[in-house]
Amino acid sequence: MAAPVVSIGPLAWSLGTVLLVAGVFVALAVASFLHRRGQARVEPALWALLVLSLLVARIAFVVRWWPQYAASPLSMLDPRDGGFSPLAGVVALGLGMLGLIWRRPMLRLPLTASLAGGLLVWGFGLLVADRLDAAMHTPLPALTLRDLDDRPVDLRAFAGKPVVVNLWATWCPPCRRELPVLIRAQQADRQVQFVFVDQGESAAEVRAYLAASGLRADHMLVDQAQSLAQQMNARVFPTTLFFDAGGVLRSMHVGALSPATLAAEMRLILSGAPSAPIHAGVTR
Protein backbone atom coordinates (compact mmCIF):
# COMPACT_ATOMS: atom_id res chain seq x y z
CA MET A 1 0.00 0.00 0.00
CA ALA A 2 1.56 3.25 -1.06
CA ALA A 3 0.44 5.63 1.64
CA PRO A 4 -0.14 3.79 4.92
CA VAL A 5 0.00 6.92 7.07
CA VAL A 6 -2.74 8.83 8.89
CA SER A 7 -1.75 12.27 10.21
CA ILE A 8 -3.63 14.20 12.89
CA GLY A 9 -1.91 17.48 13.67
CA PRO A 10 1.77 16.77 14.35
CA LEU A 11 1.18 13.06 14.97
CA ALA A 12 1.22 10.25 12.45
CA TRP A 13 0.31 6.58 12.62
CA SER A 14 0.53 3.78 10.12
CA LEU A 15 -2.79 3.06 8.43
CA GLY A 16 -2.58 -0.57 9.55
CA THR A 17 -2.34 0.55 13.19
CA VAL A 18 -5.28 2.93 12.85
CA LEU A 19 -7.46 0.27 11.23
CA LEU A 20 -6.46 -2.30 13.86
CA VAL A 21 -7.46 0.10 16.64
CA ALA A 22 -10.73 0.81 14.82
CA GLY A 23 -11.40 -2.93 14.50
CA VAL A 24 -10.74 -3.49 18.22
CA PHE A 25 -13.02 -0.58 19.11
CA VAL A 26 -15.84 -1.97 16.96
CA ALA A 27 -15.41 -5.48 18.39
CA LEU A 28 -15.60 -4.13 21.94
CA ALA A 29 -18.62 -1.98 21.05
CA VAL A 30 -20.47 -4.98 19.61
CA ALA A 31 -19.57 -7.06 22.67
CA SER A 32 -20.86 -4.34 25.00
CA PHE A 33 -24.10 -3.99 23.01
CA LEU A 34 -24.76 -7.73 23.11
CA HIS A 35 -23.93 -7.93 26.82
CA ARG A 36 -26.56 -5.27 27.53
CA ARG A 37 -28.99 -7.48 25.59
CA GLY A 38 -28.34 -10.41 27.90
CA GLN A 39 -25.46 -12.19 26.14
CA ALA A 40 -22.34 -13.41 27.95
CA ARG A 41 -19.57 -10.90 28.61
CA VAL A 42 -16.69 -11.48 26.16
CA GLU A 43 -14.41 -8.44 26.56
CA PRO A 44 -11.70 -10.40 28.48
CA ALA A 45 -11.76 -13.08 25.78
CA LEU A 46 -11.40 -10.42 23.07
CA TRP A 47 -8.32 -8.93 24.73
CA ALA A 48 -6.79 -12.38 25.19
CA LEU A 49 -7.38 -13.20 21.51
CA LEU A 50 -5.88 -9.86 20.46
CA VAL A 51 -2.70 -10.54 22.43
CA LEU A 52 -2.53 -14.08 21.03
CA SER A 53 -2.96 -12.95 17.43
CA LEU A 54 -0.36 -10.17 17.73
CA LEU A 55 2.13 -12.55 19.35
CA VAL A 56 1.66 -15.19 16.67
CA ALA A 57 1.83 -12.56 13.91
CA ARG A 58 5.13 -11.30 15.30
CA ILE A 59 6.60 -14.80 15.68
CA ALA A 60 5.57 -15.75 12.14
CA PHE A 61 7.24 -12.62 10.76
CA VAL A 62 10.45 -13.30 12.69
CA VAL A 63 10.54 -16.89 11.44
CA ARG A 64 9.93 -15.76 7.85
CA TRP A 65 12.78 -13.24 7.99
CA TRP A 66 15.05 -15.05 10.45
CA PRO A 67 18.26 -14.53 8.40
CA GLN A 68 17.83 -10.77 8.86
CA TYR A 69 17.31 -11.15 12.62
CA ALA A 70 20.05 -13.75 13.15
CA ALA A 71 22.84 -11.17 13.32
CA SER A 72 21.08 -9.41 16.22
CA PRO A 73 18.60 -11.88 17.80
CA LEU A 74 17.45 -9.47 20.53
CA SER A 75 16.02 -7.18 17.85
CA MET A 76 13.19 -9.67 17.37
CA LEU A 77 11.86 -8.52 20.75
CA ASP A 78 11.41 -4.98 19.45
CA PRO A 79 8.10 -4.74 17.55
CA ARG A 80 8.60 -1.05 16.72
CA ASP A 81 9.85 -2.05 13.27
CA GLY A 82 6.28 -3.03 12.40
CA GLY A 83 7.17 -6.63 11.57
CA PHE A 84 3.96 -8.69 11.76
CA SER A 85 2.36 -11.33 9.56
CA PRO A 86 -1.36 -10.44 9.21
CA LEU A 87 -2.29 -13.85 7.81
CA ALA A 88 -0.72 -15.70 10.73
CA GLY A 89 -2.45 -13.34 13.14
CA VAL A 90 -5.88 -13.90 11.58
CA VAL A 91 -5.39 -17.69 11.59
CA ALA A 92 -4.40 -17.59 15.28
CA LEU A 93 -7.43 -15.41 16.01
CA GLY A 94 -9.77 -17.87 14.29
CA LEU A 95 -8.30 -20.93 15.99
CA GLY A 96 -8.35 -19.20 19.36
CA MET A 97 -11.99 -18.26 18.89
CA LEU A 98 -12.93 -21.83 17.95
CA GLY A 99 -11.15 -23.14 21.03
CA LEU A 100 -12.98 -20.72 23.31
CA ILE A 101 -16.47 -21.35 21.94
CA TRP A 102 -15.87 -25.12 22.02
CA ARG A 103 -15.02 -24.93 25.74
CA ARG A 104 -17.64 -22.28 26.55
CA PRO A 105 -20.63 -22.54 24.18
CA MET A 106 -22.33 -19.52 25.78
CA LEU A 107 -19.67 -17.35 24.13
CA ARG A 108 -20.52 -18.53 20.62
CA LEU A 109 -22.87 -15.74 19.56
CA PRO A 110 -21.32 -12.68 21.26
CA LEU A 111 -17.72 -13.68 20.51
CA THR A 112 -18.38 -14.56 16.88
CA ALA A 113 -20.40 -11.39 16.28
CA SER A 114 -17.83 -9.16 18.00
CA LEU A 115 -14.90 -10.60 16.08
CA ALA A 116 -16.82 -10.49 12.80
CA GLY A 117 -17.55 -6.79 13.30
CA GLY A 118 -13.94 -5.96 14.13
CA LEU A 119 -12.49 -7.99 11.27
CA LEU A 120 -14.98 -6.48 8.83
CA VAL A 121 -13.88 -2.93 9.72
CA TRP A 122 -10.17 -3.84 9.58
CA GLY A 123 -10.36 -5.85 6.37
CA PHE A 124 -12.72 -3.52 4.53
CA GLY A 125 -10.60 -0.51 5.51
CA LEU A 126 -7.45 -2.13 4.13
CA LEU A 127 -9.26 -3.13 0.94
CA VAL A 128 -10.63 0.37 0.31
CA ALA A 129 -7.25 1.96 1.03
CA ASP A 130 -5.54 -0.45 -1.34
CA ARG A 131 -8.01 0.28 -4.14
CA LEU A 132 -7.71 4.05 -3.65
CA ASP A 133 -3.94 3.79 -3.66
CA ALA A 134 -3.92 1.71 -6.84
CA ALA A 135 -6.01 4.38 -8.54
CA MET A 136 -3.74 7.24 -7.43
CA HIS A 137 -0.36 5.74 -8.46
CA THR A 138 1.66 8.40 -6.64
CA PRO A 139 4.80 9.07 -8.71
CA LEU A 140 8.31 10.05 -7.74
CA PRO A 141 8.02 13.77 -6.93
CA ALA A 142 9.16 16.23 -9.57
CA LEU A 143 11.63 17.81 -7.19
CA THR A 144 15.21 18.97 -7.58
CA LEU A 145 17.37 18.80 -4.44
CA ARG A 146 21.08 19.34 -3.72
CA ASP A 147 23.75 16.78 -2.92
CA LEU A 148 26.52 17.37 -0.36
CA ASP A 149 28.62 19.11 -3.05
CA ASP A 150 25.74 21.52 -3.79
CA ARG A 151 25.01 19.94 -7.18
CA PRO A 152 21.33 19.77 -8.31
CA VAL A 153 19.77 16.30 -8.37
CA ASP A 154 16.36 15.57 -9.93
CA LEU A 155 14.58 12.81 -8.03
CA ARG A 156 12.90 11.66 -11.25
CA ALA A 157 16.35 10.76 -12.61
CA PHE A 158 16.38 7.72 -10.30
CA ALA A 159 13.38 6.10 -12.04
CA GLY A 160 14.27 3.06 -14.12
CA LYS A 161 15.27 0.96 -11.13
CA PRO A 162 13.37 0.39 -7.89
CA VAL A 163 14.05 3.33 -5.58
CA VAL A 164 14.11 3.57 -1.78
CA VAL A 165 13.95 7.18 -0.56
CA ASN A 166 14.74 7.73 3.11
CA LEU A 167 13.70 10.98 4.82
CA TRP A 168 15.86 11.48 7.88
CA ALA A 169 17.70 14.02 10.05
CA THR A 170 20.85 13.90 12.16
CA TRP A 171 18.97 15.00 15.32
CA CYS A 172 16.51 12.07 15.07
CA PRO A 173 17.53 9.03 17.22
CA PRO A 174 15.49 6.46 15.21
CA CYS A 175 17.03 7.88 12.02
CA ARG A 176 20.52 7.45 13.40
CA ARG A 177 19.70 3.89 14.42
CA GLU A 178 18.23 3.07 11.01
CA LEU A 179 20.79 4.78 8.75
CA PRO A 180 23.51 2.06 8.97
CA VAL A 181 20.91 -0.58 8.07
CA LEU A 182 20.01 1.28 4.88
CA ILE A 183 23.62 2.03 3.98
CA ARG A 184 24.53 -1.66 4.30
CA ALA A 185 21.57 -2.52 2.06
CA GLN A 186 22.73 0.08 -0.48
CA GLN A 187 26.17 -1.48 -0.57
CA ALA A 188 24.82 -5.04 -0.80
CA ASP A 189 21.98 -4.62 -3.34
CA ARG A 190 22.72 -2.78 -6.58
CA GLN A 191 19.31 -3.70 -8.04
CA VAL A 192 17.81 -0.89 -5.96
CA GLN A 193 18.66 2.81 -5.83
CA PHE A 194 18.87 4.12 -2.25
CA VAL A 195 18.46 7.89 -1.86
CA PHE A 196 18.94 9.61 1.50
CA VAL A 197 17.24 13.00 1.87
CA ASP A 198 18.13 14.92 5.01
CA GLN A 199 15.29 17.16 6.14
CA GLY A 200 15.88 20.72 7.32
CA GLU A 201 19.66 20.66 7.74
CA SER A 202 22.65 21.92 5.82
CA ALA A 203 25.15 19.90 3.84
CA ALA A 204 27.82 20.84 6.38
CA GLU A 205 25.77 19.39 9.24
CA VAL A 206 25.19 16.16 7.34
CA ARG A 207 28.88 15.88 6.39
CA ALA A 208 29.93 16.41 10.00
CA TYR A 209 27.54 13.74 11.27
CA LEU A 210 28.60 11.17 8.66
CA ALA A 211 32.27 11.81 9.37
CA ALA A 212 31.78 11.48 13.13
CA SER A 213 29.79 8.25 12.65
CA GLY A 214 32.20 6.74 10.13
CA LEU A 215 29.41 6.36 7.58
CA ARG A 216 29.59 6.77 3.80
CA ALA A 217 26.63 6.60 1.46
CA ASP A 218 25.87 7.33 -2.17
CA HIS A 219 23.02 9.68 -3.17
CA MET A 220 23.03 11.72 0.04
CA LEU A 221 20.89 14.82 -0.53
CA VAL A 222 19.75 17.75 1.58
CA ASP A 223 16.29 19.31 1.64
CA GLN A 224 16.50 22.34 3.91
CA ALA A 225 12.97 23.47 3.05
CA GLN A 226 11.59 19.97 3.77
CA SER A 227 9.80 20.12 0.42
CA LEU A 228 9.80 16.33 -0.01
CA ALA A 229 8.31 15.74 3.43
CA GLN A 230 5.56 18.25 2.65
CA GLN A 231 4.78 16.71 -0.74
CA MET A 232 4.60 13.18 0.70
CA ASN A 233 2.77 14.28 3.88
CA ALA A 234 5.58 12.85 6.00
CA ARG A 235 5.34 14.33 9.48
CA VAL A 236 7.47 11.84 11.37
CA PHE A 237 11.09 10.91 10.74
CA PRO A 238 12.38 8.56 9.60
CA THR A 239 9.93 7.95 6.79
CA THR A 240 10.98 5.64 3.96
CA LEU A 241 9.33 5.60 0.53
CA PHE A 242 9.49 2.55 -1.75
CA PHE A 243 9.05 3.21 -5.49
CA ASP A 244 9.02 0.52 -8.17
CA ALA A 245 11.08 0.74 -11.36
CA GLY A 246 8.38 2.83 -13.03
CA GLY A 247 8.70 5.47 -10.32
CA VAL A 248 5.37 4.57 -8.67
CA LEU A 249 5.08 4.60 -4.88
CA ARG A 250 4.31 1.10 -3.60
CA SER A 251 4.84 1.47 0.14
CA MET A 252 5.56 4.09 2.81
CA HIS A 253 7.10 3.08 6.13
CA VAL A 254 7.02 5.39 9.14
CA GLY A 255 9.64 4.74 11.81
CA ALA A 256 12.94 2.91 11.86
CA LEU A 257 13.35 -0.11 9.60
CA SER A 258 15.08 -3.25 10.78
CA PRO A 259 16.91 -5.46 8.24
CA ALA A 260 13.86 -7.76 8.26
CA THR A 261 11.20 -5.09 7.68
CA LEU A 262 13.42 -3.49 5.03
CA ALA A 263 13.64 -6.84 3.21
CA ALA A 264 9.87 -7.28 3.47
CA GLU A 265 9.17 -3.80 2.06
CA MET A 266 11.72 -4.20 -0.75
CA ARG A 267 9.96 -7.37 -1.88
CA LEU A 268 7.10 -5.14 -3.10
CA ILE A 269 9.35 -3.23 -5.50
CA LEU A 270 11.51 -6.16 -6.60
CA SER A 271 8.91 -8.90 -7.11
CA GLY A 272 7.18 -7.78 -10.29
CA ALA A 273 6.95 -5.42 -13.24
CA PRO A 274 6.69 -1.69 -12.55
CA SER A 275 3.18 -0.35 -12.13
CA ALA A 276 3.56 2.27 -14.86
CA PRO A 277 6.58 4.04 -16.29
CA ILE A 278 6.91 7.79 -15.83
CA HIS A 279 7.94 10.08 -18.67
CA ALA A 280 8.20 13.90 -18.61
CA GLY A 281 6.37 14.09 -15.29
CA VAL A 282 3.32 12.11 -16.43
CA THR A 283 2.22 8.76 -15.03
CA ARG A 284 0.87 6.45 -17.69
Coordinates of C-alpha atoms in Angstrom, one line a residue:
M1 CA 0.0 0.0 0.0
A2 CA 1.6 3.2 -1.1
A3 CA 0.4 5.6 1.6
P4 CA -0.1 3.8 4.9
V5 CA 0.0 6.9 7.1
V6 CA -2.7 8.8 8.9
S7 CA -1.8 12.3 10.2
I8 CA -3.6 14.2 12.9
G9 CA -1.9 17.5 13.7
P10 CA 1.8 16.8 14.3
L11 CA 1.2 13.1 15.0
A12 CA 1.2 10.3 12.4
W13 CA 0.3 6.6 12.6
S14 CA 0.5 3.8 10.1
L15 CA -2.8 3.1 8.4
G16 CA -2.6 -0.6 9.6
T17 CA -2.3 0.5 13.2
V18 CA -5.3 2.9 12.8
L19 CA -7.5 0.3 11.2
L20 CA -6.5 -2.3 13.9
V21 CA -7.5 0.1 16.6
A22 CA -10.7 0.8 14.8
G23 CA -11.4 -2.9 14.5
V24 CA -10.7 -3.5 18.2
F25 CA -13.0 -0.6 19.1
V26 CA -15.8 -2.0 17.0
A27 CA -15.4 -5.5 18.4
L28 CA -15.6 -4.1 21.9
A29 CA -18.6 -2.0 21.1
V30 CA -20.5 -5.0 19.6
A31 CA -19.6 -7.1 22.7
S32 CA -20.9 -4.3 25.0
F33 CA -24.1 -4.0 23.0
L34 CA -24.8 -7.7 23.1
H35 CA -23.9 -7.9 26.8
R36 CA -26.6 -5.3 27.5
R37 CA -29.0 -7.5 25.6
G38 CA -28.3 -10.4 27.9
Q39 CA -25.5 -12.2 26.1
A40 CA -22.3 -13.4 27.9
R41 CA -19.6 -10.9 28.6
V42 CA -16.7 -11.5 26.2
E43 CA -14.4 -8.4 26.6
P44 CA -11.7 -10.4 28.5
A45 CA -11.8 -13.1 25.8
L46 CA -11.4 -10.4 23.1
W47 CA -8.3 -8.9 24.7
A48 CA -6.8 -12.4 25.2
L49 CA -7.4 -13.2 21.5
L50 CA -5.9 -9.9 20.5
V51 CA -2.7 -10.5 22.4
L52 CA -2.5 -14.1 21.0
S53 CA -3.0 -13.0 17.4
L54 CA -0.4 -10.2 17.7
L55 CA 2.1 -12.6 19.4
V56 CA 1.7 -15.2 16.7
A57 CA 1.8 -12.6 13.9
R58 CA 5.1 -11.3 15.3
I59 CA 6.6 -14.8 15.7
A60 CA 5.6 -15.7 12.1
F61 CA 7.2 -12.6 10.8
V62 CA 10.5 -13.3 12.7
V63 CA 10.5 -16.9 11.4
R64 CA 9.9 -15.8 7.8
W65 CA 12.8 -13.2 8.0
W66 CA 15.1 -15.1 10.4
P67 CA 18.3 -14.5 8.4
Q68 CA 17.8 -10.8 8.9
Y69 CA 17.3 -11.2 12.6
A70 CA 20.1 -13.8 13.1
A71 CA 22.8 -11.2 13.3
S72 CA 21.1 -9.4 16.2
P73 CA 18.6 -11.9 17.8
L74 CA 17.5 -9.5 20.5
S75 CA 16.0 -7.2 17.9
M76 CA 13.2 -9.7 17.4
L77 CA 11.9 -8.5 20.8
D78 CA 11.4 -5.0 19.5
P79 CA 8.1 -4.7 17.5
R80 CA 8.6 -1.1 16.7
D81 CA 9.9 -2.1 13.3
G82 CA 6.3 -3.0 12.4
G83 CA 7.2 -6.6 11.6
F84 CA 4.0 -8.7 11.8
S85 CA 2.4 -11.3 9.6
P86 CA -1.4 -10.4 9.2
L87 CA -2.3 -13.9 7.8
A88 CA -0.7 -15.7 10.7
G89 CA -2.4 -13.3 13.1
V90 CA -5.9 -13.9 11.6
V91 CA -5.4 -17.7 11.6
A92 CA -4.4 -17.6 15.3
L93 CA -7.4 -15.4 16.0
G94 CA -9.8 -17.9 14.3
L95 CA -8.3 -20.9 16.0
G96 CA -8.3 -19.2 19.4
M97 CA -12.0 -18.3 18.9
L98 CA -12.9 -21.8 17.9
G99 CA -11.1 -23.1 21.0
L100 CA -13.0 -20.7 23.3
I101 CA -16.5 -21.4 21.9
W102 CA -15.9 -25.1 22.0
R103 CA -15.0 -24.9 25.7
R104 CA -17.6 -22.3 26.6
P105 CA -20.6 -22.5 24.2
M106 CA -22.3 -19.5 25.8
L107 CA -19.7 -17.3 24.1
R108 CA -20.5 -18.5 20.6
L109 CA -22.9 -15.7 19.6
P110 CA -21.3 -12.7 21.3
L111 CA -17.7 -13.7 20.5
T112 CA -18.4 -14.6 16.9
A113 CA -20.4 -11.4 16.3
S114 CA -17.8 -9.2 18.0
L115 CA -14.9 -10.6 16.1
A116 CA -16.8 -10.5 12.8
G117 CA -17.6 -6.8 13.3
G118 CA -13.9 -6.0 14.1
L119 CA -12.5 -8.0 11.3
L120 CA -15.0 -6.5 8.8
V121 CA -13.9 -2.9 9.7
W122 CA -10.2 -3.8 9.6
G123 CA -10.4 -5.9 6.4
F124 CA -12.7 -3.5 4.5
G125 CA -10.6 -0.5 5.5
L126 CA -7.5 -2.1 4.1
L127 CA -9.3 -3.1 0.9
V128 CA -10.6 0.4 0.3
A129 CA -7.3 2.0 1.0
D130 CA -5.5 -0.4 -1.3
R131 CA -8.0 0.3 -4.1
L132 CA -7.7 4.0 -3.7
D133 CA -3.9 3.8 -3.7
A134 CA -3.9 1.7 -6.8
A135 CA -6.0 4.4 -8.5
M136 CA -3.7 7.2 -7.4
H137 CA -0.4 5.7 -8.5
T138 CA 1.7 8.4 -6.6
P139 CA 4.8 9.1 -8.7
L140 CA 8.3 10.0 -7.7
P141 CA 8.0 13.8 -6.9
A142 CA 9.2 16.2 -9.6
L143 CA 11.6 17.8 -7.2
T144 CA 15.2 19.0 -7.6
L145 CA 17.4 18.8 -4.4
R146 CA 21.1 19.3 -3.7
D147 CA 23.8 16.8 -2.9
L148 CA 26.5 17.4 -0.4
D149 CA 28.6 19.1 -3.0
D150 CA 25.7 21.5 -3.8
R151 CA 25.0 19.9 -7.2
P152 CA 21.3 19.8 -8.3
V153 CA 19.8 16.3 -8.4
D154 CA 16.4 15.6 -9.9
L155 CA 14.6 12.8 -8.0
R156 CA 12.9 11.7 -11.3
A157 CA 16.4 10.8 -12.6
F158 CA 16.4 7.7 -10.3
A159 CA 13.4 6.1 -12.0
G160 CA 14.3 3.1 -14.1
K161 CA 15.3 1.0 -11.1
P162 CA 13.4 0.4 -7.9
V163 CA 14.0 3.3 -5.6
V164 CA 14.1 3.6 -1.8
V165 CA 14.0 7.2 -0.6
N166 CA 14.7 7.7 3.1
L167 CA 13.7 11.0 4.8
W168 CA 15.9 11.5 7.9
A169 CA 17.7 14.0 10.1
T170 CA 20.8 13.9 12.2
W171 CA 19.0 15.0 15.3
C172 CA 16.5 12.1 15.1
P173 CA 17.5 9.0 17.2
P174 CA 15.5 6.5 15.2
C175 CA 17.0 7.9 12.0
R176 CA 20.5 7.4 13.4
R177 CA 19.7 3.9 14.4
E178 CA 18.2 3.1 11.0
L179 CA 20.8 4.8 8.7
P180 CA 23.5 2.1 9.0
V181 CA 20.9 -0.6 8.1
L182 CA 20.0 1.3 4.9
I183 CA 23.6 2.0 4.0
R184 CA 24.5 -1.7 4.3
A185 CA 21.6 -2.5 2.1
Q186 CA 22.7 0.1 -0.5
Q187 CA 26.2 -1.5 -0.6
A188 CA 24.8 -5.0 -0.8
D189 CA 22.0 -4.6 -3.3
R190 CA 22.7 -2.8 -6.6
Q191 CA 19.3 -3.7 -8.0
V192 CA 17.8 -0.9 -6.0
Q193 CA 18.7 2.8 -5.8
F194 CA 18.9 4.1 -2.2
V195 CA 18.5 7.9 -1.9
F196 CA 18.9 9.6 1.5
V197 CA 17.2 13.0 1.9
D198 CA 18.1 14.9 5.0
Q199 CA 15.3 17.2 6.1
G200 CA 15.9 20.7 7.3
E201 CA 19.7 20.7 7.7
S202 CA 22.7 21.9 5.8
A203 CA 25.2 19.9 3.8
A204 CA 27.8 20.8 6.4
E205 CA 25.8 19.4 9.2
V206 CA 25.2 16.2 7.3
R207 CA 28.9 15.9 6.4
A208 CA 29.9 16.4 10.0
Y209 CA 27.5 13.7 11.3
L210 CA 28.6 11.2 8.7
A211 CA 32.3 11.8 9.4
A212 CA 31.8 11.5 13.1
S213 CA 29.8 8.3 12.7
G214 CA 32.2 6.7 10.1
L215 CA 29.4 6.4 7.6
R216 CA 29.6 6.8 3.8
A217 CA 26.6 6.6 1.5
D218 CA 25.9 7.3 -2.2
H219 CA 23.0 9.7 -3.2
M220 CA 23.0 11.7 0.0
L221 CA 20.9 14.8 -0.5
V222 CA 19.7 17.7 1.6
D223 CA 16.3 19.3 1.6
Q224 CA 16.5 22.3 3.9
A225 CA 13.0 23.5 3.0
Q226 CA 11.6 20.0 3.8
S227 CA 9.8 20.1 0.4
L228 CA 9.8 16.3 0.0
A229 CA 8.3 15.7 3.4
Q230 CA 5.6 18.2 2.7
Q231 CA 4.8 16.7 -0.7
M232 CA 4.6 13.2 0.7
N233 CA 2.8 14.3 3.9
A234 CA 5.6 12.9 6.0
R235 CA 5.3 14.3 9.5
V236 CA 7.5 11.8 11.4
F237 CA 11.1 10.9 10.7
P238 CA 12.4 8.6 9.6
T239 CA 9.9 7.9 6.8
T240 CA 11.0 5.6 4.0
L241 CA 9.3 5.6 0.5
F242 CA 9.5 2.5 -1.7
F243 CA 9.1 3.2 -5.5
D244 CA 9.0 0.5 -8.2
A245 CA 11.1 0.7 -11.4
G246 CA 8.4 2.8 -13.0
G247 CA 8.7 5.5 -10.3
V248 CA 5.4 4.6 -8.7
L249 CA 5.1 4.6 -4.9
R250 CA 4.3 1.1 -3.6
S251 CA 4.8 1.5 0.1
M252 CA 5.6 4.1 2.8
H253 CA 7.1 3.1 6.1
V254 CA 7.0 5.4 9.1
G255 CA 9.6 4.7 11.8
A256 CA 12.9 2.9 11.9
L257 CA 13.4 -0.1 9.6
S258 CA 15.1 -3.3 10.8
P259 CA 16.9 -5.5 8.2
A260 CA 13.9 -7.8 8.3
T261 CA 11.2 -5.1 7.7
L262 CA 13.4 -3.5 5.0
A263 CA 13.6 -6.8 3.2
A264 CA 9.9 -7.3 3.5
E265 CA 9.2 -3.8 2.1
M266 CA 11.7 -4.2 -0.7
R267 CA 10.0 -7.4 -1.9
L268 CA 7.1 -5.1 -3.1
I269 CA 9.3 -3.2 -5.5
L270 CA 11.5 -6.2 -6.6
S271 CA 8.9 -8.9 -7.1
G272 CA 7.2 -7.8 -10.3
A273 CA 7.0 -5.4 -13.2
P274 CA 6.7 -1.7 -12.5
S275 CA 3.2 -0.3 -12.1
A276 CA 3.6 2.3 -14.9
P277 CA 6.6 4.0 -16.3
I278 CA 6.9 7.8 -15.8
H279 CA 7.9 10.1 -18.7
A280 CA 8.2 13.9 -18.6
G281 CA 6.4 14.1 -15.3
V282 CA 3.3 12.1 -16.4
T283 CA 2.2 8.8 -15.0
R284 CA 0.9 6.4 -17.7

